[in-house]
Amino acid sequence: MPQSIKSNAEERMDKAIQSLKRDLATLRAGRAAPSLLDRIQVDYYGTPTPINQLANINTPDSRTLMIQPWDKSSLAEIERAIQKSDLGLTPANDGSIIRLSIPPLTEERRVDLVKMTKKYGEEAKVAIRNIRRDANDDIKKLEKTEISEDESRRHQDDIQKTTDKFIAEVDKVLASKEKEIMEV
């Protein structure tokens, strides 16, 4: 039973890392990438819909994103959603395609992006610590009925080692993204 608690905790911690990587992929690092638009929701006939479910997103060059909606009537809604987003990009609409030019990052914008990166990292660390707490609580419940106090302590130490490993992974992912953002 304690083994299943530890494996469940490890699986959940891994999902927290994957979520962090997805969130960091939506931060603009000076290059055009379709993942920049992953968080944008378009009001499509009253339903919030991810932009990648409404349009084809291409990168014709390293500084341009091209959005080609499958339904031409959704073009204005897509443009409005991009303008409302926190990307800081102005869409250029030519009637059938929306182009987003990604300007080079200024030093001030890079610092802001690093701050956002750290915020995402801290959220991931909090999630991992919450998973640790839940797993330790489950182990303590087992201590009352199925396992000894020494076994409980040993399992809690294993969970702490797993937590430390995943916290280090968060730090590694953050360092990589910060390096990418600060690269000129």
PDB file of C-alpha atoms in Angstrom:
ATOM      1  CA  MET A   1       0.000   0.000   0.000  1.00  0.00           C
ATOM      2  CA  PRO A   2       2.702   2.600   0.829  1.00  0.00           C
ATOM      3  CA  GLN A   3       4.366   1.771  -2.489  1.00  0.00           C
ATOM      4  CA  SER A   4       1.205   2.729  -4.387  1.00  0.00           C
ATOM      5  CA  ILE A   5       1.022   5.996  -2.436  1.00  0.00           C
ATOM      6  CA  LYS A   6       4.627   6.813  -3.387  1.00  0.00           C
ATOM      7  CA  SER A   7       4.152   5.894  -7.056  1.00  0.00           C
ATOM      8  CA  ASN A   8       0.930   7.932  -7.213  1.00  0.00           C
ATOM      9  CA  ALA A   9       2.732  10.926  -5.679  1.00  0.00           C
ATOM     10  CA  GLU A  10       5.601  10.575  -8.164  1.00  0.00           C
ATOM     11  CA  GLU A  11       3.162  10.392 -11.070  1.00  0.00           C
ATOM     12  CA  ARG A  12       1.354  13.535  -9.880  1.00  0.00           C
ATOM     13  CA  MET A  13       4.670  15.376  -9.421  1.00  0.00           C
ATOM     14  CA  ASP A  14       5.649  14.440 -12.968  1.00  0.00           C
ATOM     15  CA  LYS A  15       2.354  15.908 -14.196  1.00  0.00           C
ATOM     16  CA  ALA A  16       3.176  19.145 -12.339  1.00  0.00           C
ATOM     17  CA  ILE A  17       6.497  19.302 -14.243  1.00  0.00           C
ATOM     18  CA  GLN A  18       4.712  18.689 -17.556  1.00  0.00           C
ATOM     19  CA  SER A  19       2.224  21.442 -16.728  1.00  0.00           C
ATOM     20  CA  LEU A  20       5.105  23.815 -15.961  1.00  0.00           C
ATOM     21  CA  LYS A  21       6.725  23.015 -19.315  1.00  0.00           C
ATOM     22  CA  ARG A  22       3.424  23.686 -21.115  1.00  0.00           C
ATOM     23  CA  ASP A  23       3.024  27.011 -19.316  1.00  0.00           C
ATOM     24  CA  LEU A  24       6.588  28.053 -20.101  1.00  0.00           C
ATOM     25  CA  ALA A  25       6.102  27.168 -23.771  1.00  0.00           C
ATOM     26  CA  THR A  26       3.456  29.886 -23.966  1.00  0.00           C
ATOM     27  CA  LEU A  27       5.963  32.565 -22.926  1.00  0.00           C
ATOM     28  CA  ARG A  28       7.443  34.485 -25.817  1.00  0.00           C
ATOM     29  CA  ALA A  29      11.207  34.187 -26.060  1.00  0.00           C
ATOM     30  CA  GLY A  30      11.719  36.296 -29.182  1.00  0.00           C
ATOM     31  CA  ARG A  31      10.905  33.511 -31.641  1.00  0.00           C
ATOM     32  CA  ALA A  32       7.596  32.687 -33.239  1.00  0.00           C
ATOM     33  CA  ALA A  33       6.124  29.399 -32.022  1.00  0.00           C
ATOM     34  CA  PRO A  34       2.530  28.178 -32.326  1.00  0.00           C
ATOM     35  CA  SER A  35       2.603  27.284 -28.615  1.00  0.00           C
ATOM     36  CA  LEU A  36       2.520  31.035 -27.842  1.00  0.00           C
ATOM     37  CA  LEU A  37      -1.188  30.939 -28.648  1.00  0.00           C
ATOM     38  CA  ASP A  38      -2.059  27.855 -26.556  1.00  0.00           C
ATOM     39  CA  ARG A  39      -3.610  29.818 -23.672  1.00  0.00           C
ATOM     40  CA  ILE A  40      -5.763  32.054 -25.892  1.00  0.00           C
ATOM     41  CA  GLN A  41      -9.460  31.228 -25.830  1.00  0.00           C
ATOM     42  CA  VAL A  42     -11.728  32.534 -28.609  1.00  0.00           C
ATOM     43  CA  ASP A  43     -15.433  33.182 -27.994  1.00  0.00           C
ATOM     44  CA  TYR A  44     -16.738  30.972 -30.802  1.00  0.00           C
ATOM     45  CA  TYR A  45     -20.544  31.073 -30.902  1.00  0.00           C
ATOM     46  CA  GLY A  46     -20.647  31.657 -27.145  1.00  0.00           C
ATOM     47  CA  THR A  47     -18.189  28.887 -26.258  1.00  0.00           C
ATOM     48  CA  PRO A  48     -14.584  29.576 -25.209  1.00  0.00           C
ATOM     49  CA  THR A  49     -12.521  27.544 -27.679  1.00  0.00           C
ATOM     50  CA  PRO A  50      -8.736  27.192 -27.973  1.00  0.00           C
ATOM     51  CA  ILE A  51      -7.419  29.029 -31.007  1.00  0.00           C
ATOM     52  CA  ASN A  52      -5.685  25.913 -32.351  1.00  0.00           C
ATOM     53  CA  GLN A  53      -9.102  24.228 -32.680  1.00  0.00           C
ATOM     54  CA  LEU A  54     -10.378  27.032 -34.913  1.00  0.00           C
ATOM     55  CA  ALA A  55      -7.433  27.700 -37.194  1.00  0.00           C
ATOM     56  CA  ASN A  56      -4.268  26.439 -38.774  1.00  0.00           C
ATOM     57  CA  ILE A  57      -1.225  28.088 -37.149  1.00  0.00           C
ATOM     58  CA  ASN A  58       2.031  28.275 -39.126  1.00  0.00           C
ATOM     59  CA  THR A  59       5.425  29.912 -38.697  1.00  0.00           C
ATOM     60  CA  PRO A  60       6.570  31.052 -42.150  1.00  0.00           C
ATOM     61  CA  ASP A  61       9.722  32.539 -40.586  1.00  0.00           C
ATOM     62  CA  SER A  62      11.258  32.945 -37.137  1.00  0.00           C
ATOM     63  CA  ARG A  63       9.467  36.243 -36.423  1.00  0.00           C
ATOM     64  CA  THR A  64       5.970  35.634 -37.853  1.00  0.00           C
ATOM     65  CA  LEU A  65       2.960  33.553 -36.903  1.00  0.00           C
ATOM     66  CA  MET A  66       0.288  33.029 -39.523  1.00  0.00           C
ATOM     67  CA  ILE A  67      -3.236  32.083 -38.395  1.00  0.00           C
ATOM     68  CA  GLN A  68      -5.608  30.780 -41.045  1.00  0.00           C
ATOM     69  CA  PRO A  69      -9.111  30.120 -39.636  1.00  0.00           C
ATOM     70  CA  TRP A  70     -11.096  27.233 -41.050  1.00  0.00           C
ATOM     71  CA  ASP A  71     -14.273  29.302 -40.687  1.00  0.00           C
ATOM     72  CA  LYS A  72     -13.760  32.804 -42.145  1.00  0.00           C
ATOM     73  CA  SER A  73     -16.531  34.194 -39.911  1.00  0.00           C
ATOM     74  CA  SER A  74     -14.374  33.495 -36.840  1.00  0.00           C
ATOM     75  CA  LEU A  75     -11.565  35.776 -38.084  1.00  0.00           C
ATOM     76  CA  ALA A  76     -12.776  38.846 -36.157  1.00  0.00           C
ATOM     77  CA  GLU A  77     -13.254  36.852 -32.939  1.00  0.00           C
ATOM     78  CA  ILE A  78      -9.745  35.376 -33.200  1.00  0.00           C
ATOM     79  CA  GLU A  79      -8.301  38.843 -33.772  1.00  0.00           C
ATOM     80  CA  ARG A  80     -10.210  40.220 -30.761  1.00  0.00           C
ATOM     81  CA  ALA A  81      -9.014  37.356 -28.517  1.00  0.00           C
ATOM     82  CA  ILE A  82      -5.380  37.996 -29.493  1.00  0.00           C
ATOM     83  CA  GLN A  83      -5.720  41.713 -28.769  1.00  0.00           C
ATOM     84  CA  LYS A  84      -7.236  40.998 -25.316  1.00  0.00           C
ATOM     85  CA  SER A  85      -4.486  38.508 -24.426  1.00  0.00           C
ATOM     86  CA  ASP A  86      -1.375  39.338 -22.401  1.00  0.00           C
ATOM     87  CA  LEU A  87       0.932  38.605 -25.359  1.00  0.00           C
ATOM     88  CA  GLY A  88       1.360  42.257 -26.261  1.00  0.00           C
ATOM     89  CA  LEU A  89       1.053  41.499 -29.988  1.00  0.00           C
ATOM     90  CA  THR A  90      -1.028  43.363 -32.563  1.00  0.00           C
ATOM     91  CA  PRO A  91      -2.632  41.126 -35.189  1.00  0.00           C
ATOM     92  CA  ALA A  92      -2.627  42.149 -38.867  1.00  0.00           C
ATOM     93  CA  ASN A  93      -5.810  40.956 -40.570  1.00  0.00           C
ATOM     94  CA  ASP A  94      -5.881  40.790 -44.379  1.00  0.00           C
ATOM     95  CA  GLY A  95      -9.397  39.350 -44.661  1.00  0.00           C
ATOM     96  CA  SER A  96      -8.510  35.650 -44.724  1.00  0.00           C
ATOM     97  CA  ILE A  97      -5.323  35.331 -42.664  1.00  0.00           C
ATOM     98  CA  ILE A  98      -4.081  36.925 -39.448  1.00  0.00           C
ATOM     99  CA  ARG A  99      -0.375  37.642 -39.214  1.00  0.00           C
ATOM    100  CA  LEU A 100       1.394  38.199 -35.911  1.00  0.00           C
ATOM    101  CA  SER A 101       4.816  39.793 -36.112  1.00  0.00           C
ATOM    102  CA  ILE A 102       6.975  38.918 -33.123  1.00  0.00           C
ATOM    103  CA  PRO A 103       9.175  41.931 -32.379  1.00  0.00           C
ATOM    104  CA  PRO A 104      12.602  41.461 -30.812  1.00  0.00           C
ATOM    105  CA  LEU A 105      12.406  41.508 -27.029  1.00  0.00           C
ATOM    106  CA  THR A 106      13.575  44.582 -25.158  1.00  0.00           C
ATOM    107  CA  GLU A 107      15.644  44.199 -22.000  1.00  0.00           C
ATOM    108  CA  GLU A 108      12.693  45.366 -19.897  1.00  0.00           C
ATOM    109  CA  ARG A 109      10.370  42.787 -21.497  1.00  0.00           C
ATOM    110  CA  ARG A 110      12.975  40.049 -20.966  1.00  0.00           C
ATOM    111  CA  VAL A 111      13.125  40.885 -17.248  1.00  0.00           C
ATOM    112  CA  ASP A 112       9.311  40.770 -17.068  1.00  0.00           C
ATOM    113  CA  LEU A 113       9.293  37.386 -18.792  1.00  0.00           C
ATOM    114  CA  VAL A 114      11.887  36.048 -16.339  1.00  0.00           C
ATOM    115  CA  LYS A 115       9.641  37.217 -13.482  1.00  0.00           C
ATOM    116  CA  MET A 116       6.693  35.388 -15.056  1.00  0.00           C
ATOM    117  CA  THR A 117       8.884  32.305 -15.470  1.00  0.00           C
ATOM    118  CA  LYS A 118       9.775  32.390 -11.777  1.00  0.00           C
ATOM    119  CA  LYS A 119       6.099  32.775 -10.880  1.00  0.00           C
ATOM    120  CA  TYR A 120       5.220  29.658 -12.891  1.00  0.00           C
ATOM    121  CA  GLY A 121       8.122  27.845 -11.258  1.00  0.00           C
ATOM    122  CA  GLU A 122       6.975  28.778  -7.768  1.00  0.00           C
ATOM    123  CA  GLU A 123       3.451  27.567  -8.571  1.00  0.00           C
ATOM    124  CA  ALA A 124       4.893  24.229  -9.721  1.00  0.00           C
ATOM    125  CA  LYS A 125       6.959  23.925  -6.529  1.00  0.00           C
ATOM    126  CA  VAL A 126       3.874  24.635  -4.406  1.00  0.00           C
ATOM    127  CA  ALA A 127       1.951  21.963  -6.319  1.00  0.00           C
ATOM    128  CA  ILE A 128       4.763  19.451  -5.731  1.00  0.00           C
ATOM    129  CA  ARG A 129       4.866  20.290  -2.015  1.00  0.00           C
ATOM    130  CA  ASN A 130       1.096  19.861  -1.775  1.00  0.00           C
ATOM    131  CA  ILE A 131       1.431  16.431  -3.371  1.00  0.00           C
ATOM    132  CA  ARG A 132       4.130  15.590  -0.797  1.00  0.00           C
ATOM    133  CA  ARG A 133       1.832  16.680   2.024  1.00  0.00           C
ATOM    134  CA  ASP A 134      -1.034  14.532   0.697  1.00  0.00           C
ATOM    135  CA  ALA A 135       1.223  11.488   0.367  1.00  0.00           C
ATOM    136  CA  ASN A 136       2.630  11.958   3.877  1.00  0.00           C
ATOM    137  CA  ASP A 137      -0.905  12.269   5.265  1.00  0.00           C
ATOM    138  CA  ASP A 138      -1.842   8.987   3.571  1.00  0.00           C
ATOM    139  CA  ILE A 139       1.254   7.294   5.032  1.00  0.00           C
ATOM    140  CA  LYS A 140       0.399   8.611   8.516  1.00  0.00           C
ATOM    141  CA  LYS A 141      -3.114   7.166   8.191  1.00  0.00           C
ATOM    142  CA  LEU A 142      -1.587   3.769   7.379  1.00  0.00           C
ATOM    143  CA  GLU A 143       0.694   4.082  10.400  1.00  0.00           C
ATOM    144  CA  LYS A 144      -2.351   3.842  12.666  1.00  0.00           C
ATOM    145  CA  THR A 145      -3.469   0.500  11.211  1.00  0.00           C
ATOM    146  CA  GLU A 146      -1.063  -1.289   8.845  1.00  0.00           C
ATOM    147  CA  ILE A 147       2.570  -0.155   9.218  1.00  0.00           C
ATOM    148  CA  SER A 148       4.966   0.590  12.049  1.00  0.00           C
ATOM    149  CA  GLU A 149       6.237   4.026  13.017  1.00  0.00           C
ATOM    150  CA  ASP A 150       9.690   3.214  11.623  1.00  0.00           C
ATOM    151  CA  GLU A 151       8.247   2.118   8.283  1.00  0.00           C
ATOM    152  CA  SER A 152       6.150   5.276   8.182  1.00  0.00           C
ATOM    153  CA  ARG A 153       9.254   7.409   8.769  1.00  0.00           C
ATOM    154  CA  ARG A 154      11.169   5.537   6.058  1.00  0.00           C
ATOM    155  CA  HIS A 155       8.341   6.021   3.536  1.00  0.00           C
ATOM    156  CA  GLN A 156       8.076   9.712   4.403  1.00  0.00           C
ATOM    157  CA  ASP A 157      11.838  10.063   3.846  1.00  0.00           C
ATOM    158  CA  ASP A 158      11.450   8.399   0.423  1.00  0.00           C
ATOM    159  CA  ILE A 159       8.661  10.820  -0.446  1.00  0.00           C
ATOM    160  CA  GLN A 160      10.880  13.731   0.632  1.00  0.00           C
ATOM    161  CA  LYS A 161      13.705  12.468  -1.613  1.00  0.00           C
ATOM    162  CA  THR A 162      11.265  12.256  -4.525  1.00  0.00           C
ATOM    163  CA  THR A 163      10.037  15.776  -3.755  1.00  0.00           C
ATOM    164  CA  ASP A 164      13.604  17.095  -3.694  1.00  0.00           C
ATOM    165  CA  LYS A 165      14.280  15.429  -7.054  1.00  0.00           C
ATOM    166  CA  PHE A 166      11.244  17.074  -8.658  1.00  0.00           C
ATOM    167  CA  ILE A 167      12.003  20.489  -7.109  1.00  0.00           C
ATOM    168  CA  ALA A 168      15.492  20.225  -8.640  1.00  0.00           C
ATOM    169  CA  GLU A 169      13.861  19.367 -11.985  1.00  0.00           C
ATOM    170  CA  VAL A 170      11.710  22.531 -11.722  1.00  0.00           C
ATOM    171  CA  ASP A 171      14.852  24.579 -11.066  1.00  0.00           C
ATOM    172  CA  LYS A 172      16.548  23.006 -14.086  1.00  0.00           C
ATOM    173  CA  VAL A 173      13.569  23.733 -16.372  1.00  0.00           C
ATOM    174  CA  LEU A 174      13.409  27.334 -15.089  1.00  0.00           C
ATOM    175  CA  ALA A 175      17.136  27.893 -15.613  1.00  0.00           C
ATOM    176  CA  SER A 176      16.847  26.634 -19.181  1.00  0.00           C
ATOM    177  CA  LYS A 177      13.897  28.920 -19.960  1.00  0.00           C
ATOM    178  CA  GLU A 178      15.560  31.946 -18.325  1.00  0.00           C
ATOM    179  CA  LYS A 179      18.672  31.349 -20.405  1.00  0.00           C
ATOM    180  CA  GLU A 180      16.508  31.157 -23.547  1.00  0.00           C
ATOM    181  CA  ILE A 181      14.703  34.399 -22.662  1.00  0.00           C
ATOM    182  CA  MET A 182      17.844  36.364 -21.804  1.00  0.00           C
ATOM    183  CA  GLU A 183      19.654  35.202 -24.963  1.00  0.00           C
ATOM    184  CA  VAL A 184      20.024  38.153 -27.345  1.00  0.00           C
TER     185      VAL A 184
END
